[in-house]
XYZ file of C-alpha atoms in Angstrom:
204
model
C 92.356 130.042 90.405
C 94.592 128.104 88.483
C 97.707 128.882 90.825
C 95.826 128.230 93.770
C 95.556 124.505 93.138
C 99.384 124.544 91.637
C 101.651 122.757 93.998
C 104.305 125.258 93.221
C 102.230 128.192 94.899
C 102.466 126.381 98.127
C 106.363 126.622 98.490
C 106.187 129.447 100.987
C 103.686 127.804 103.086
C 105.405 124.498 103.196
C 108.994 126.444 104.048
C 107.320 127.819 106.904
C 105.701 124.847 108.055
C 108.906 123.010 108.137
C 110.360 125.770 110.598
C 107.369 125.619 112.531
C 107.395 121.917 113.240
C 110.974 121.741 114.100
C 111.833 125.026 115.795
C 112.226 124.915 119.558
C 110.877 121.396 119.757
C 112.044 117.945 119.993
C 112.822 116.616 116.372
C 110.382 113.652 116.924
C 107.320 115.652 117.331
C 107.904 117.530 113.928
C 108.979 114.150 112.277
C 105.793 112.535 113.509
C 103.649 115.374 111.894
C 105.800 115.255 108.812
C 105.277 111.390 108.543
C 101.536 111.874 108.967
C 101.334 114.341 106.235
C 102.915 111.875 104.164
C 100.853 108.874 104.935
C 97.658 111.085 104.231
C 99.119 112.275 100.764
C 100.005 108.378 99.976
C 96.715 106.938 101.060
C 94.565 109.608 99.368
C 96.519 109.666 96.046
C 96.224 105.693 96.028
C 92.690 105.817 96.801
C 91.892 108.628 94.297
C 94.250 108.064 91.179
C 94.757 104.059 91.590
C 91.364 102.903 92.950
C 88.377 105.218 92.477
C 89.256 106.879 89.315
C 89.914 103.693 87.509
C 87.269 101.805 89.270
C 84.384 104.443 88.837
C 85.952 105.862 85.259
C 83.687 108.754 85.572
C 85.078 111.561 83.005
C 85.906 115.019 84.167
C 83.454 117.961 82.831
C 86.051 118.606 80.470
C 86.202 115.303 78.999
C 82.394 114.838 79.259
C 80.583 114.392 75.625
C 78.067 117.003 75.103
C 79.203 119.652 77.943
C 82.924 120.033 77.269
C 82.810 122.900 75.104
C 80.517 124.506 77.579
C 82.981 124.340 80.152
C 85.216 127.414 80.861
C 88.909 126.057 80.426
C 91.685 128.161 82.142
C 95.093 128.023 80.356
C 94.018 124.843 78.254
C 94.080 122.810 81.490
C 91.815 120.109 81.156
C 92.996 117.219 83.548
C 93.219 113.624 83.192
C 89.982 111.799 81.597
C 88.598 110.511 84.986
C 87.651 112.906 88.130
C 86.036 110.993 90.799
C 86.771 111.571 93.392
C 89.103 114.844 93.719
C 92.985 113.962 94.677
C 93.508 117.420 95.327
C 90.526 117.822 97.798
C 91.216 114.676 99.588
C 94.808 115.574 99.843
C 94.463 118.861 101.261
C 91.749 118.317 103.484
C 93.475 115.424 105.081
C 96.863 117.628 105.720
C 94.668 120.212 107.152
C 93.002 117.884 109.459
C 96.524 116.541 110.555
C 97.417 120.039 111.244
C 94.187 121.170 112.904
C 94.458 118.168 115.465
C 97.806 118.932 116.378
C 97.844 122.487 116.942
C 93.928 122.521 118.167
C 93.458 126.395 117.993
C 90.197 127.748 116.477
C 91.559 130.394 114.488
C 94.384 128.114 113.034
C 91.893 125.621 112.095
C 89.504 128.126 110.519
C 92.322 129.488 108.311
C 93.665 126.343 107.284
C 90.182 125.006 106.249
C 89.534 128.036 104.430
C 92.478 127.534 102.465
C 91.882 124.203 101.364
C 88.348 125.201 100.818
C 89.554 127.611 98.107
C 91.835 124.818 96.842
C 88.660 122.673 96.510
C 86.792 125.318 94.833
C 89.258 126.077 92.413
C 89.158 122.486 90.882
C 85.546 123.048 90.101
C 86.386 126.676 88.788
C 88.921 125.047 86.467
C 86.113 122.684 85.219
C 87.626 119.772 86.215
C 85.379 118.377 88.871
C 81.909 118.035 89.760
C 80.715 119.165 93.224
C 80.388 115.437 94.102
C 84.011 114.726 93.366
C 84.965 117.616 95.837
C 82.456 116.577 98.548
C 83.710 112.887 98.389
C 87.231 114.191 98.229
C 86.658 116.511 101.400
C 85.197 113.442 103.335
C 87.715 110.865 102.622
C 90.383 113.402 102.938
C 89.033 114.265 106.435
C 88.409 110.836 107.540
C 92.073 109.586 106.465
C 93.422 112.489 108.456
C 91.431 111.856 111.652
C 92.720 108.191 111.383
C 96.139 109.087 110.664
C 96.310 111.391 113.662
C 95.475 108.713 116.037
C 98.043 106.702 114.869
C 100.466 109.604 115.051
C 99.278 110.120 118.718
C 99.837 106.255 119.503
C 103.428 106.601 118.183
C 104.100 109.809 120.008
C 103.766 107.966 123.337
C 106.647 105.723 122.451
C 108.997 108.042 121.015
C 108.570 111.558 121.884
C 110.378 112.533 124.944
C 107.761 114.931 126.003
C 104.951 112.536 125.472
C 103.532 113.652 128.858
C 102.515 116.997 127.394
C 99.631 117.599 124.642
C 100.741 118.384 121.037
C 98.677 121.569 121.594
C 101.152 122.763 124.315
C 104.505 121.520 122.480
C 103.273 123.275 119.199
C 102.682 126.618 120.900
C 106.351 127.419 120.039
C 106.817 129.631 116.866
C 102.695 129.348 116.577
C 102.450 133.018 115.814
C 105.012 132.832 113.037
C 103.128 130.049 111.448
C 99.687 131.593 111.914
C 100.834 135.142 110.576
C 102.320 133.408 107.799
C 98.864 131.332 107.019
C 96.905 134.824 107.028
C 99.684 136.567 104.790
C 99.620 133.722 102.305
C 96.362 134.181 101.258
C 96.227 137.850 99.709
C 99.865 137.193 98.293
C 98.521 133.873 96.375
C 95.578 135.817 95.181
C 97.738 138.692 94.035
C 100.383 136.524 92.509
C 97.863 134.504 90.405
C 96.304 137.826 89.024
C 99.761 138.826 88.127
C 100.219 135.372 86.365
C 96.939 135.719 84.550
C 97.602 139.329 83.271
C 101.089 138.303 81.970
C 99.639 135.105 79.990
C 97.050 137.421 78.803
C 99.674 139.669 77.115
C 101.613 136.874 75.696
C 98.510 135.262 74.124
């Protein structure tokens, strides 16, 4: 679970995503999706780390007096002092929403949301978030993703040479490569997490 919420574990997915966004498509289409994802991360990070956490100042389970010793801490990871709301949940759900609304394929959306749900669950497994932190982060992430998607579609009408086509039609190119990569990523990630856990346990 530790590796699932580690950004480094997602390098493979990011690399394939970059290929998918720009392969056999006008560069403006891929650029707009990347811009939308960047805006989602920026907004969610600001809302979580710089607004909600200092404002509500609710300690994480790992920093809550009276229960911190009851929490199952993984690899001594305890996170920062405050946990409301989850930046991981908001960021990942916002990005998944952008991609789901762009591609508009049921199977694609299902796999995407399954992956980001596992990220959200991993934050509770690690003991650094309450369920309410996660649910709030999910709601805010999806809301931000929907809002940024409509902004992206507005810009698309002005800069894309294929604006008369739907995003769904344009992102058919190399869709199978992207989908297969997502499907393959989950067992690879779980296997990698298990191997890392074994190595660390032996070293310990």
